[in-house]
Each structure stands twice: as C-alpha cells, then as structure tokens.
PDB file of C-alpha atoms in Angstrom:
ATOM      1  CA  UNK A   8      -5.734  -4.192  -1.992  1.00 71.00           C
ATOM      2  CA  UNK A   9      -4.829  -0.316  -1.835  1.00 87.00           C
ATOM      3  CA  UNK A  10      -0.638  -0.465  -2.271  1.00 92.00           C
ATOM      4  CA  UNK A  11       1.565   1.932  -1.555  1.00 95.00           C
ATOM      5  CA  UNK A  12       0.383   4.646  -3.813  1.00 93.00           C
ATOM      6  CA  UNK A  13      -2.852   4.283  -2.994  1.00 92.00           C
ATOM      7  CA  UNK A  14      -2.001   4.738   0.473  1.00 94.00           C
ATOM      8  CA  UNK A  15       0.301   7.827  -0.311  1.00 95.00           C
ATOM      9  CA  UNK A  16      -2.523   9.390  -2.051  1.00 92.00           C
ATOM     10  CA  UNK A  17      -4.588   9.074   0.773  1.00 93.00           C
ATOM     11  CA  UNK A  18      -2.014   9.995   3.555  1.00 95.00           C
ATOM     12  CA  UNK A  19      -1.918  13.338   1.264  1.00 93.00           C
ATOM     13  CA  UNK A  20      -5.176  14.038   1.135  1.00 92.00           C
ATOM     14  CA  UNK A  21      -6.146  13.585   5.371  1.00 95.00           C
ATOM     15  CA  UNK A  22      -2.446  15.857   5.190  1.00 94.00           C
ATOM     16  CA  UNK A  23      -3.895  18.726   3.045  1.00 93.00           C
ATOM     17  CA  UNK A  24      -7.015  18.659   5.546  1.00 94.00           C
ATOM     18  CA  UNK A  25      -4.694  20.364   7.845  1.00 95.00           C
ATOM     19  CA  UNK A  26      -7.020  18.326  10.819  1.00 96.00           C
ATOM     20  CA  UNK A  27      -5.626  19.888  13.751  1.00 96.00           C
ATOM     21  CA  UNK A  28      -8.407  20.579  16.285  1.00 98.00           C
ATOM     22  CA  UNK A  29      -8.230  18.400  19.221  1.00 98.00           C
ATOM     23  CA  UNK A  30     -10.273  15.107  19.322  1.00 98.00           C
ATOM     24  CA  UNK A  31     -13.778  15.839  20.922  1.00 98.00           C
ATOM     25  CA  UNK A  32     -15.140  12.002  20.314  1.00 97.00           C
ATOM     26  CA  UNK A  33     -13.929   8.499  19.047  1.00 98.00           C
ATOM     27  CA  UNK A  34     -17.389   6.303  17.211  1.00 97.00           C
ATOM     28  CA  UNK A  35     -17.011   3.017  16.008  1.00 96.00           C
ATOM     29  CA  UNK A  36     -19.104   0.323  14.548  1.00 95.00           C
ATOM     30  CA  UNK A  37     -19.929  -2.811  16.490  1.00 93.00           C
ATOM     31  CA  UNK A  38     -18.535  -5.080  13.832  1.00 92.00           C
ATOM     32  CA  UNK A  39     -14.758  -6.149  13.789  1.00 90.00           C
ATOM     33  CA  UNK A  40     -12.424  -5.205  11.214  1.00 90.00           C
ATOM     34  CA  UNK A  41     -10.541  -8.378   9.703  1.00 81.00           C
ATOM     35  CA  UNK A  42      -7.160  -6.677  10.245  1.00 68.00           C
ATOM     36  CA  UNK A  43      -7.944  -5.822  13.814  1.00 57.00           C
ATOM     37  CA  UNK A  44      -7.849  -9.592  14.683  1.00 57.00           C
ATOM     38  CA  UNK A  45      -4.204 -10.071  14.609  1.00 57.00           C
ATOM     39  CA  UNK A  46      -4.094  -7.039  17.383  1.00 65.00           C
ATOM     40  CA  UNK A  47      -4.295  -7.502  20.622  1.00 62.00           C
ATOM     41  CA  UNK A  48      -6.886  -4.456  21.006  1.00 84.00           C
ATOM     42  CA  UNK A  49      -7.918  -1.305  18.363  1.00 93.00           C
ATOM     43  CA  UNK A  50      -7.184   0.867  22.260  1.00 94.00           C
ATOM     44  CA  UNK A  51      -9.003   3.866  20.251  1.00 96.00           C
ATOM     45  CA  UNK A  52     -10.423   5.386  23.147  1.00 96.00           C
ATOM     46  CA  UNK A  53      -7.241   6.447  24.022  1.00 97.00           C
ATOM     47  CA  UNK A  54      -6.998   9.100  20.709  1.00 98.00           C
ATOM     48  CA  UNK A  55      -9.771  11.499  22.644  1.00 97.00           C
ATOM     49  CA  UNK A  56      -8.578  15.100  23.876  1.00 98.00           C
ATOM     50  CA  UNK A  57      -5.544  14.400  21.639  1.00 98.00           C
ATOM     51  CA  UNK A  58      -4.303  17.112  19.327  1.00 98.00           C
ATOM     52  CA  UNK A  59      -3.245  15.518  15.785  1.00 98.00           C
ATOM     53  CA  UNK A  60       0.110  16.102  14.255  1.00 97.00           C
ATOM     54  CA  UNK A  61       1.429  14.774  11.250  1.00 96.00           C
ATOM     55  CA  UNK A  62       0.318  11.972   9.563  1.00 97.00           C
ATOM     56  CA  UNK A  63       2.877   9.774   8.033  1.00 97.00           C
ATOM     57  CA  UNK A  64       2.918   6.737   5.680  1.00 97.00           C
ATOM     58  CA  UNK A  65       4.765   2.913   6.663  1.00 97.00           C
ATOM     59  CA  UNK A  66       4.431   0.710   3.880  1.00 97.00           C
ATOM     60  CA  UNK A  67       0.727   0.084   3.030  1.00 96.00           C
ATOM     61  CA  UNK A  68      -0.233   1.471   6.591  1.00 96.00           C
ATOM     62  CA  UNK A  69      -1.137   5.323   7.847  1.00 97.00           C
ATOM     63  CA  UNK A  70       0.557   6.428  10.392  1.00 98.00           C
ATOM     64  CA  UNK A  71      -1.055   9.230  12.082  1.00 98.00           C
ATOM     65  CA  UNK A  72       0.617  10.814  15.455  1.00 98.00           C
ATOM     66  CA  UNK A  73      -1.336  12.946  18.253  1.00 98.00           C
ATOM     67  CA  UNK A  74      -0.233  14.735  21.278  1.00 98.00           C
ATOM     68  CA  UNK A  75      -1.495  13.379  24.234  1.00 97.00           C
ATOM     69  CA  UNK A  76      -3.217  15.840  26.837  1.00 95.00           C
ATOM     70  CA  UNK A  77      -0.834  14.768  29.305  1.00 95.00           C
ATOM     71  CA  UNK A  78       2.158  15.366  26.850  1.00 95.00           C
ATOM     72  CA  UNK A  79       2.490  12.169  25.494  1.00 97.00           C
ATOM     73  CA  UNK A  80       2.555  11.035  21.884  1.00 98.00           C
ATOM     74  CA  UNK A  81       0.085   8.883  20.725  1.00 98.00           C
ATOM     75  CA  UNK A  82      -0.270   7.228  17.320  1.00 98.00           C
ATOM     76  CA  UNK A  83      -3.306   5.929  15.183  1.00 97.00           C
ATOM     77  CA  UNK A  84      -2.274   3.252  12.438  1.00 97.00           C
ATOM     78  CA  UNK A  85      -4.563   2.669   9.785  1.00 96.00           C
ATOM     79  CA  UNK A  86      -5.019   0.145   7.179  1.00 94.00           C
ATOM     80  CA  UNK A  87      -7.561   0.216   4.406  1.00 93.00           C
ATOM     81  CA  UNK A  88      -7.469  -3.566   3.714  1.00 89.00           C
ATOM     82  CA  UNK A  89      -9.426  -4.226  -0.006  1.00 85.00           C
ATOM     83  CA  UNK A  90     -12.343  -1.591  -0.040  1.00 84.00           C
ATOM     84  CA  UNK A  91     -11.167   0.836   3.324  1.00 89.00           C
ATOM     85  CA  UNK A  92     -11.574   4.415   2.314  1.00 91.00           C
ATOM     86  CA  UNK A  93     -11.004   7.266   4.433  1.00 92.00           C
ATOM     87  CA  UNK A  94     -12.689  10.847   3.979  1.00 92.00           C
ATOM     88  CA  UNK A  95     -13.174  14.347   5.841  1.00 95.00           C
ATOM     89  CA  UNK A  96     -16.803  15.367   6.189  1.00 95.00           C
ATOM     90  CA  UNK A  97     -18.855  17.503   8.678  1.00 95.00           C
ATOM     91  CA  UNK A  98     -19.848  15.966  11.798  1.00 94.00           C
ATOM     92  CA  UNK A  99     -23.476  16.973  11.138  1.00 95.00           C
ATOM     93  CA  UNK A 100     -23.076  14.662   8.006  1.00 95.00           C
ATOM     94  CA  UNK A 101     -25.146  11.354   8.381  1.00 96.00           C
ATOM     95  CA  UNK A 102     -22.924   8.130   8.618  1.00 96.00           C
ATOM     96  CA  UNK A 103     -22.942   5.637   4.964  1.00 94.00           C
ATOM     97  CA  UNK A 104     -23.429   2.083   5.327  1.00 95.00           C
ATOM     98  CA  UNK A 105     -20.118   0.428   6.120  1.00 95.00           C
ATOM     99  CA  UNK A 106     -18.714   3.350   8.091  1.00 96.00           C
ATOM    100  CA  UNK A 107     -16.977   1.795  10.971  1.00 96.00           C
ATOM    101  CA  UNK A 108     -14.767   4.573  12.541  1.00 97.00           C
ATOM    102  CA  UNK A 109     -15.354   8.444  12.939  1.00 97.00           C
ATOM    103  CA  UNK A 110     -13.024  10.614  14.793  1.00 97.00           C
ATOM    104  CA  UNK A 111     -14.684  14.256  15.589  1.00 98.00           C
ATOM    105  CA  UNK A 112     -13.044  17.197  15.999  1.00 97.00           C
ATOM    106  CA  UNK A 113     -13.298  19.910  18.012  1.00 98.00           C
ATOM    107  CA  UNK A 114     -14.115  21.852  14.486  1.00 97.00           C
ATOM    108  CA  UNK A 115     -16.926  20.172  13.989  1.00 96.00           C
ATOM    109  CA  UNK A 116     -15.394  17.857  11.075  1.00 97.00           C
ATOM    110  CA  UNK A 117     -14.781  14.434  11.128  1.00 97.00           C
ATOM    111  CA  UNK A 118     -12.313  11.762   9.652  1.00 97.00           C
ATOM    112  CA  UNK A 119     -14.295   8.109   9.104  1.00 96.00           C
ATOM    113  CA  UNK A 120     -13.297   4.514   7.662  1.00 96.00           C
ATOM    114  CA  UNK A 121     -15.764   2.959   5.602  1.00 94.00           C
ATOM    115  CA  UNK A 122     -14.693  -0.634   4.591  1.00 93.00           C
ATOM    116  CA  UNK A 123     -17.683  -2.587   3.522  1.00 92.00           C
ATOM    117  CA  UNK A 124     -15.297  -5.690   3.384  1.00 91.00           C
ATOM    118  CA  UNK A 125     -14.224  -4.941   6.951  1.00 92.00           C
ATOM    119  CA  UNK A 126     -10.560  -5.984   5.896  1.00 91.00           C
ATOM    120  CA  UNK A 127      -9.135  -3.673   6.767  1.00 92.00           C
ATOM    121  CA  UNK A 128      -7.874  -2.733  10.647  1.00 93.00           C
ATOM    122  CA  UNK A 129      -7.315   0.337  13.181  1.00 95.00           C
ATOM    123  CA  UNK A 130      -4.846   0.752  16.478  1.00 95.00           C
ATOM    124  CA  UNK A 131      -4.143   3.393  18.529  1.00 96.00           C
ATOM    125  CA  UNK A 132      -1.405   4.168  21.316  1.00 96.00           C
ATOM    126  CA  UNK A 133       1.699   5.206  22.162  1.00 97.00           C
ATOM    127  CA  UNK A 134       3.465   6.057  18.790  1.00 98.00           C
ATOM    128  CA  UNK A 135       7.179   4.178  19.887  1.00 97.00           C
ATOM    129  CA  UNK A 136       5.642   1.044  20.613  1.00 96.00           C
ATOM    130  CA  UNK A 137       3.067   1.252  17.227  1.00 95.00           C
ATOM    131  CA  UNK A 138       6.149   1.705  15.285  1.00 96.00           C
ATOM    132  CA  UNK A 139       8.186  -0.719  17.289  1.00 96.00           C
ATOM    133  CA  UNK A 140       5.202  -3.507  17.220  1.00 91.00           C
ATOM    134  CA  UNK A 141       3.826  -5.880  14.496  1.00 88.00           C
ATOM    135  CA  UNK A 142       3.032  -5.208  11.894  1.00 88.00           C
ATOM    136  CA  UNK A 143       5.440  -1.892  11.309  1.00 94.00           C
ATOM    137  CA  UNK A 144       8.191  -2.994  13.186  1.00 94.00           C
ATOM    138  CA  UNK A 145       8.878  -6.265  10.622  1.00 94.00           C
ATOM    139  CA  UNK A 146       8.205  -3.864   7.788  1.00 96.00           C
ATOM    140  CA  UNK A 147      11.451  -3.703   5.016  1.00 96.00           C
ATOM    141  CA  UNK A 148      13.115  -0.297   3.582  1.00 96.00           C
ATOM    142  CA  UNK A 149      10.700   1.936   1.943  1.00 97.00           C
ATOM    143  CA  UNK A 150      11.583   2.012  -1.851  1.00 97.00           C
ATOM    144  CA  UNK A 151      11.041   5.466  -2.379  1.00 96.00           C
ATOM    145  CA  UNK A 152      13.679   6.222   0.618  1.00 96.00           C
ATOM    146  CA  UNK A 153      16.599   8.139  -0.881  1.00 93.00           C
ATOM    147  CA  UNK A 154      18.811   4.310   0.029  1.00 92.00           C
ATOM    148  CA  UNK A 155      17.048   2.152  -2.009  1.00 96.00           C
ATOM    149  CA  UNK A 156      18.778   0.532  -4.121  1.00 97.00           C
ATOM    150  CA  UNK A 157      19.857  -2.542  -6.432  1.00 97.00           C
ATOM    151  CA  UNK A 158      22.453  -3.733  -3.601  1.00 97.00           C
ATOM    152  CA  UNK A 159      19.635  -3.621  -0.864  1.00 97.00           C
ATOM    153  CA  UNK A 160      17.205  -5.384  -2.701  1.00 97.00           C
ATOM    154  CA  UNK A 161      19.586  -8.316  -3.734  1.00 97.00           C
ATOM    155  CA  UNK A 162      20.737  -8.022   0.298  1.00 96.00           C
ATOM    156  CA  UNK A 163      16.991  -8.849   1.348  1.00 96.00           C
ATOM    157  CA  UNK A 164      15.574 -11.047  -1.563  1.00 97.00           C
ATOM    158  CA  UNK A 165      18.980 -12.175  -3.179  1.00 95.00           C
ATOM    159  CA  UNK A 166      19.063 -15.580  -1.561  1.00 96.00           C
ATOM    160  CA  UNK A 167      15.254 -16.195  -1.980  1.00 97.00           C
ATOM    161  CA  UNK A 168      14.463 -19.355  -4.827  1.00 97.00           C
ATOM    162  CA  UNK A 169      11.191 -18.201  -4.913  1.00 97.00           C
ATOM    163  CA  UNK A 170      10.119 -16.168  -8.232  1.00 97.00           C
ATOM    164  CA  UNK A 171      11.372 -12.931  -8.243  1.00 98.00           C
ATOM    165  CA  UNK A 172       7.561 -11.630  -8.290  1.00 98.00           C
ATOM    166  CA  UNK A 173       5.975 -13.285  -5.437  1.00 98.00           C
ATOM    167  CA  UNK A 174       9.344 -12.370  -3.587  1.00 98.00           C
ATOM    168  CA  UNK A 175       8.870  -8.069  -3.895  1.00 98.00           C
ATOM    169  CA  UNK A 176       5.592  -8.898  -2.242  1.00 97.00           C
ATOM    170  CA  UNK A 177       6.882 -10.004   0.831  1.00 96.00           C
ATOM    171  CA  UNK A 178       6.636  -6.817   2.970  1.00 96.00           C
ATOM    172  CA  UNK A 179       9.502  -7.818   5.481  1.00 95.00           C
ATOM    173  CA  UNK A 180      11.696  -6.992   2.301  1.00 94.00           C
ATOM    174  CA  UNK A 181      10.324  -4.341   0.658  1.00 96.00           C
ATOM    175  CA  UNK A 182       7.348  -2.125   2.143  1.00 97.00           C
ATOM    176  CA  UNK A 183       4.325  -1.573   0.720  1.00 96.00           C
ATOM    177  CA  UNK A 184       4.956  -3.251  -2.883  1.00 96.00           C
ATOM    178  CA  UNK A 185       2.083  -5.577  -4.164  1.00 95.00           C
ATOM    179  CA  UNK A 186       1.166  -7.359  -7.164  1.00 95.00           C
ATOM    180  CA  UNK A 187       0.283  -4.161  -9.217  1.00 94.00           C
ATOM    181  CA  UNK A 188       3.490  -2.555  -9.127  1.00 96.00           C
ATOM    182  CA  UNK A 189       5.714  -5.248  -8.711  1.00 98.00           C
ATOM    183  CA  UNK A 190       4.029  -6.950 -12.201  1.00 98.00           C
ATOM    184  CA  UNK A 191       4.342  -3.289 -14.223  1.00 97.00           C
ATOM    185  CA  UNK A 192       8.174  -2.918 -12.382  1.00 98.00           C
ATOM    186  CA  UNK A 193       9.355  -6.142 -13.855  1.00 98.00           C
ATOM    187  CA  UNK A 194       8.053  -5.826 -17.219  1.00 98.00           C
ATOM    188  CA  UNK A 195       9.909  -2.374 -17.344  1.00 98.00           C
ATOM    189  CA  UNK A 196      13.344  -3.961 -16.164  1.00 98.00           C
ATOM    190  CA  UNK A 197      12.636  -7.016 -19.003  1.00 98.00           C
ATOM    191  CA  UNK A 198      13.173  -9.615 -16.264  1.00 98.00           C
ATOM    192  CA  UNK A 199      11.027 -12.605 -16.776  1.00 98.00           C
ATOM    193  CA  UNK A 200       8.419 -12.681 -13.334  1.00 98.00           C
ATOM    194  CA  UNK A 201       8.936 -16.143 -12.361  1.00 97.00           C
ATOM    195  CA  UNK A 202      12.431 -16.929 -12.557  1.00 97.00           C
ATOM    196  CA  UNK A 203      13.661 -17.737  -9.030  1.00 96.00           C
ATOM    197  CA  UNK A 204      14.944 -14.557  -7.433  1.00 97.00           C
ATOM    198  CA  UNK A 205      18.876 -15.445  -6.752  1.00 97.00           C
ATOM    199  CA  UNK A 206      19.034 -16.335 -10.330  1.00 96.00           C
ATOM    200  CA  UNK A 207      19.853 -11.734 -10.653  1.00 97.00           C
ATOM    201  CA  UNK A 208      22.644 -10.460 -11.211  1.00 96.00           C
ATOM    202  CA  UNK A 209      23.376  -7.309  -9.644  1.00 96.00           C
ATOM    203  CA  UNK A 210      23.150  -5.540 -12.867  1.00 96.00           C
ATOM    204  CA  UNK A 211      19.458  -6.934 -13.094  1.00 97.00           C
ATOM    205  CA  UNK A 212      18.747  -5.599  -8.998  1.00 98.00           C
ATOM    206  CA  UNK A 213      19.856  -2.253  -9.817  1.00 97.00           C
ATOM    207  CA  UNK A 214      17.622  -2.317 -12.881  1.00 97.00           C
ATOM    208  CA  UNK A 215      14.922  -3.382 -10.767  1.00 98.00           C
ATOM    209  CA  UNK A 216      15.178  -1.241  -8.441  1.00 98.00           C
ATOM    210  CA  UNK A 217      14.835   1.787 -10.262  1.00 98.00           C
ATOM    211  CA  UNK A 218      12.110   0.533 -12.214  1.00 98.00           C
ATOM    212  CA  UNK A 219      10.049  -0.020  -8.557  1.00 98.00           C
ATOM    213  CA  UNK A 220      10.904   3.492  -7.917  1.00 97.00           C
ATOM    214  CA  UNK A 221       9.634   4.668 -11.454  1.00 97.00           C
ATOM    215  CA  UNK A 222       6.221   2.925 -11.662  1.00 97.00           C
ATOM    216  CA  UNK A 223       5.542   3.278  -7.707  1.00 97.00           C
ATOM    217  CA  UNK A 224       6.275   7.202  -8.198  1.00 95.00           C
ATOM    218  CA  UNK A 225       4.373   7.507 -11.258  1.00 94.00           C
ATOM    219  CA  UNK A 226       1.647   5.763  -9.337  1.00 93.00           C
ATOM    220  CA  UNK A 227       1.426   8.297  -6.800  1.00 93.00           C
ATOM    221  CA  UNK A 228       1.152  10.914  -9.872  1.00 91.00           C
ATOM    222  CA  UNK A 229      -1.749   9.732 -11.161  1.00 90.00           C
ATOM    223  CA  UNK A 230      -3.220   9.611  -7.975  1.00 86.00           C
ATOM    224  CA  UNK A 231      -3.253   5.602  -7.564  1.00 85.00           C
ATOM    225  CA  UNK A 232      -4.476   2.564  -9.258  1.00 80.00           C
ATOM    226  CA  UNK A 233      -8.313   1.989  -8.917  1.00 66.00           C
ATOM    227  CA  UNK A 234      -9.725  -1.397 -10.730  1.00 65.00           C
ATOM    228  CA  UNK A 235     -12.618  -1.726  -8.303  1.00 64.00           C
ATOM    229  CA  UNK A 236     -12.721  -0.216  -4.557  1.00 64.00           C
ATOM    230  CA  UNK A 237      -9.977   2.453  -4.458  1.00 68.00           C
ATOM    231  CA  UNK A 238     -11.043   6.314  -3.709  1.00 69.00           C
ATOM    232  CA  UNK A 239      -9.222   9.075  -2.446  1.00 68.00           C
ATOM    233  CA  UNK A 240     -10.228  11.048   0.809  1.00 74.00           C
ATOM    234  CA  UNK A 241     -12.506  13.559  -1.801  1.00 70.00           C
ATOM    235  CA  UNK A 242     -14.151  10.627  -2.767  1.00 68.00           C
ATOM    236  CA  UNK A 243     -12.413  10.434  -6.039  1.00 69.00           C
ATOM    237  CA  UNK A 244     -11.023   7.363  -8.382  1.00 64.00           C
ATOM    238  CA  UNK A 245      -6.783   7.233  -9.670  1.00 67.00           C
ATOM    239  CA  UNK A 246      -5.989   7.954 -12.853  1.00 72.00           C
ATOM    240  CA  UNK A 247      -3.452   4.993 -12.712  1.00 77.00           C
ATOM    241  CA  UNK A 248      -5.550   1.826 -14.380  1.00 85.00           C
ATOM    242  CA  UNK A 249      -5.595   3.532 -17.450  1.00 84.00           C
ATOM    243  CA  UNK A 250      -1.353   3.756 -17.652  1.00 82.00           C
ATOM    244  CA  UNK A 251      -0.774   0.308 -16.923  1.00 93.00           C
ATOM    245  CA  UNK A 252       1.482  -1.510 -19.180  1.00 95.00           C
ATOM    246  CA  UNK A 253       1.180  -5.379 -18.449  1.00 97.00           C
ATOM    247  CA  UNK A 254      -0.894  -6.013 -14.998  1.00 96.00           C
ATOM    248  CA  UNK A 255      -4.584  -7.063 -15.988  1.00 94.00           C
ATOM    249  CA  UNK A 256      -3.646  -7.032 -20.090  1.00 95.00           C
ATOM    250  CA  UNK A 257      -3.627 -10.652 -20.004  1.00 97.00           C
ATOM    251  CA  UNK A 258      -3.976 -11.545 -24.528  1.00 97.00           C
ATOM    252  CA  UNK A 259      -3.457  -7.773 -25.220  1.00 97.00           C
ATOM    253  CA  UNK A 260      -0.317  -6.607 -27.201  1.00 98.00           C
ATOM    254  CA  UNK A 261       2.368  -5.365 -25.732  1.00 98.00           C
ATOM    255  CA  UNK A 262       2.641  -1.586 -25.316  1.00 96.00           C
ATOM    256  CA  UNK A 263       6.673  -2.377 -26.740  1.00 96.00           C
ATOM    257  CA  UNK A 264       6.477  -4.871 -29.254  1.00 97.00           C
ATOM    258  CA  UNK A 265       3.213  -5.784 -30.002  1.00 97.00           C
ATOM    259  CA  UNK A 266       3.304  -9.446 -28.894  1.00 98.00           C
ATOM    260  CA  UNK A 267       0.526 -10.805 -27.157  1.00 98.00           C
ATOM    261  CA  UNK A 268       0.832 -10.719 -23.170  1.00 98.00           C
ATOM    262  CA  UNK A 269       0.805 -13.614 -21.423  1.00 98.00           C
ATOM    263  CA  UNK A 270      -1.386 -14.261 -17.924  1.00 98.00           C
ATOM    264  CA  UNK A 271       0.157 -16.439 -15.247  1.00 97.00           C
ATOM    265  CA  UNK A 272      -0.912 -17.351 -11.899  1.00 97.00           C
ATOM    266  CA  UNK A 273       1.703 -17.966  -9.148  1.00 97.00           C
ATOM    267  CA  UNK A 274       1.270 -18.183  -5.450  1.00 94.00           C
ATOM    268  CA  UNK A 275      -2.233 -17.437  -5.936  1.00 94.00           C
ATOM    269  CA  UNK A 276      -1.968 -13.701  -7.426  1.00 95.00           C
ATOM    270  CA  UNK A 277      -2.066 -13.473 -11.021  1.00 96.00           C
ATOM    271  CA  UNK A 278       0.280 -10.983 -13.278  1.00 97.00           C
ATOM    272  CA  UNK A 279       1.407 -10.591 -16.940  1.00 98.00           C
ATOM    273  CA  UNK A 280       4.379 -10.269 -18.823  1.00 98.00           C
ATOM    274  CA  UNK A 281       5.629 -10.286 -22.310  1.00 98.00           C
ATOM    275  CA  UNK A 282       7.574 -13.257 -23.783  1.00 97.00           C
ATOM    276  CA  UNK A 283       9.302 -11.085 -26.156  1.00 97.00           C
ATOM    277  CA  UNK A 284      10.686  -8.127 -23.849  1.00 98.00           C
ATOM    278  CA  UNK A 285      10.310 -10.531 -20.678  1.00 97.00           C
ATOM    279  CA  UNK A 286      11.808 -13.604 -22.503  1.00 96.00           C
ATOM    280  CA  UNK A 287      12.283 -16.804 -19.877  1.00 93.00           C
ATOM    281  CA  UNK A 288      16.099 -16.813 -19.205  1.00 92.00           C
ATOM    282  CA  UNK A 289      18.319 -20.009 -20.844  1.00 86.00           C
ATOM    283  CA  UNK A 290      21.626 -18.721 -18.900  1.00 82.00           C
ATOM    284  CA  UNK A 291      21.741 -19.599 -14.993  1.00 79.00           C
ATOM    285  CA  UNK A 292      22.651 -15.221 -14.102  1.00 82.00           C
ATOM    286  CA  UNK A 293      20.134 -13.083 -15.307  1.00 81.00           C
ATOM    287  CA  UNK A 294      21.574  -9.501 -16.158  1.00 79.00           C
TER     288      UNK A 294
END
C-alpha cells in the first residue's frame, strides 16, 4: 500500500498540474471502491462547477479543496488503497481498464483514479467536516511536521506492549507510516523491531524519531518506494526500492556489517532486521 511518500509524490505531481479550471463533469465507474465502504456516501456530485485550490496531503490520504459556486469550500479526499494511481490526461483521451473516477475540467484535461484492486476510496464535501470526520479526524501528528519529536512519539505509543513495529503503524499515532518505512526507520535507530514498545527509553524515541523523519524524507526524494503497483501522476515508477536497507532483504547481508538479515512476520506484515546492529535487548530500558 502507497505510504506516505508515495502519497507526497503524488500530491506533488496533481500540485505541479496547476489544475485550476472549474469542474465541467464528475464520471465514475459502476463498481465500488473497497475504501468507499466504510463511508457513508463518495457525495462526488457535489465537486461540479467547483474551482480547485490547493491540494494537500493527511497521512496516506489526498486532500484536495475546491471553492464552491456558491462560496463554499468543498473538499475531495482521496486514497489510493494497494494499486490506486492518479494521472492528468486530456479529456479526449480514451478511459484504461480499471479507471473508476475522472474529474473534467473546464480546460479540457482531466484528473482519473485507476485502481484495478478497487481498494482504494473517494469522498467529497464540505472540507471542515472531511477533515473533522473519519478517517482524518482520528489521524496522529504528521512526522514530517516541524513538532515531531522523540517526546511525542513516546506520549502516543510509550505505554503500548505491543512491538515497537506493529505500533508506528497504527495511524491514530503516527500518520501515514507503514511497514516500509517503519522497518528501514528502526534498523537505522539499531532498535530491535519486536521488542514491546514501552520497553524505550527516551533516548531510544528521540533516536527514532529522527530516523522516521530521515528515511520518510529520503523517500519522498527518490520519488517513493515502488515493489509492484506504485506510479506517479506521469505514469512513472520511485527510485526508492533500490535504496532500501533492510525491508524485503530477508538472507541478504547487511548494508552495515555484513551479517545476514533476518525475516520475521508479526501481526501479519513481514519486515527485517539485523541481529548484529538490531541485537534483541537483555536489559528491561532500551536506549
């Protein structure tokens, strides 16, 4: 699943568009998206005549705002699920299999969501109650937000007995963090992945937390991670697979020390780590 580089790379890319003619017509597929389920309605209709504005990112969702005709501010959330990708093409430009949303403009080009999974989801309407509403109102800090920290990570996960890896993945504590990241941010701080999160010292948050920051914003550098699905909105595939350290190395040395990763499997994602640089703690407080 697209994390939050992905997602940044793709937020930049509908951004550099510069899409700013107003909304002529709202398409979409008969087929529900898997997302869309756990919303009460997708409400797109209500994006046409809009003029679109800027186009943020909330965790591992796009957030894209529109002026309503009648002055309001609307708001389109996005999320690309597993195999979503969103592009800018002509609206003379025939429709791929799997597209399932298209949003003309009055230019004559068009923004569209092809997701041949269909895991991903769409929702439009007024942008205070999108942002105040499930899923982006339970969302946690953003990690690349100038206060992120060591002390607000151990405030939201410091109590938590789960391991520390399957604990960055829960969104209501840090947004848009998955597996990728989190794997590659813990083998950079040394801290073993599945020793039970309030086992960290603060020294060991702090280190953590600028590790998230480091691999999250050299993520977004190489234009995100793709190992299967991923492209940005030209189409294109990240650069980031081929700097990963530990994630998917499962038996390879380590980029370090040479020692031969190890794969584990825990809560149903799987990860890697070194047992030399990532060694499994014998003292109670890791540091």
């Amino acid at each position: 699943m697209p994390e939050l580089p992905e997602v940044e790379s793709v937020r930049r890319g509908l951004q550099a568009a510069q899409l700013r003619a107003p909304v002529v017509e709202v398409w979409r597929s008969a087929y529900k998206l898997r997302v869309g389920k756990s919303w009460a309605e997708e409400n797109l209709s209500c994006l046409k005549d809009n003029v679109p504005r800027d186009i943020q990112r909330r965790g591992k969702y796009i957030v894209w705002e529109f002026a309503g005709p009648g002055g309001e501010t609307n708001g389109l959330v996005i999320h690309l699920g597993m195999s979503g990708r969103c592009g800018v093409t002509t609206a003379a430009q025939p429709k791929v299999v799997h597209t399932h949303f298209a949003l003309r403009m009055a230019d004559a080009r068009e923004v569209r969501l092809v997701d041949p999974r269909r895991f991903g989801g769409l929702r439009a309407g007024p942008l205070d109650e999108l942002m105040a509403s499930e899923p982006l109102g339970t969302l946690g800090p953003e990690p690349l937000d100038p206060g992120f920290g060591g002390e607000l990570l151990a405030e939201r996960l410091g109590a938590s007995r789960r391991p520390i890896r399957d604990a960055l993945l829960d969104q209501e504590a840090v947004a848009g963090l998955g597996n990728i990241y989190a794997v590659e941010a813990l083998f950079a701080a040394g801290i073993f992945p599945l020793v039970e999160a309030h086992r960290l010292h603060a020294s060991a948050w702090a280190r953590l937390a600028g590790t998230i920051v480091t691999v999250l914003q050299r993520g977004i550098d190489n234009g995100g991670t793709t190992l299967k699905d991923f492209r940005n909105v030209e189409g294109e595939v990240g650069r980031n697979q081929d700097d990963l350290r530990v994630y998917g190395r499962a038996d390879e040395p380590c980029p370090r020390c040479r020692a031969s990763l190890v794969g584990f499997v825990s809560g149903g994602r799987s990860g890697a780590y070194c047992p030399r640089c990532q060694p499994r703690p014998r003292t109670r407080t890791i540091r």
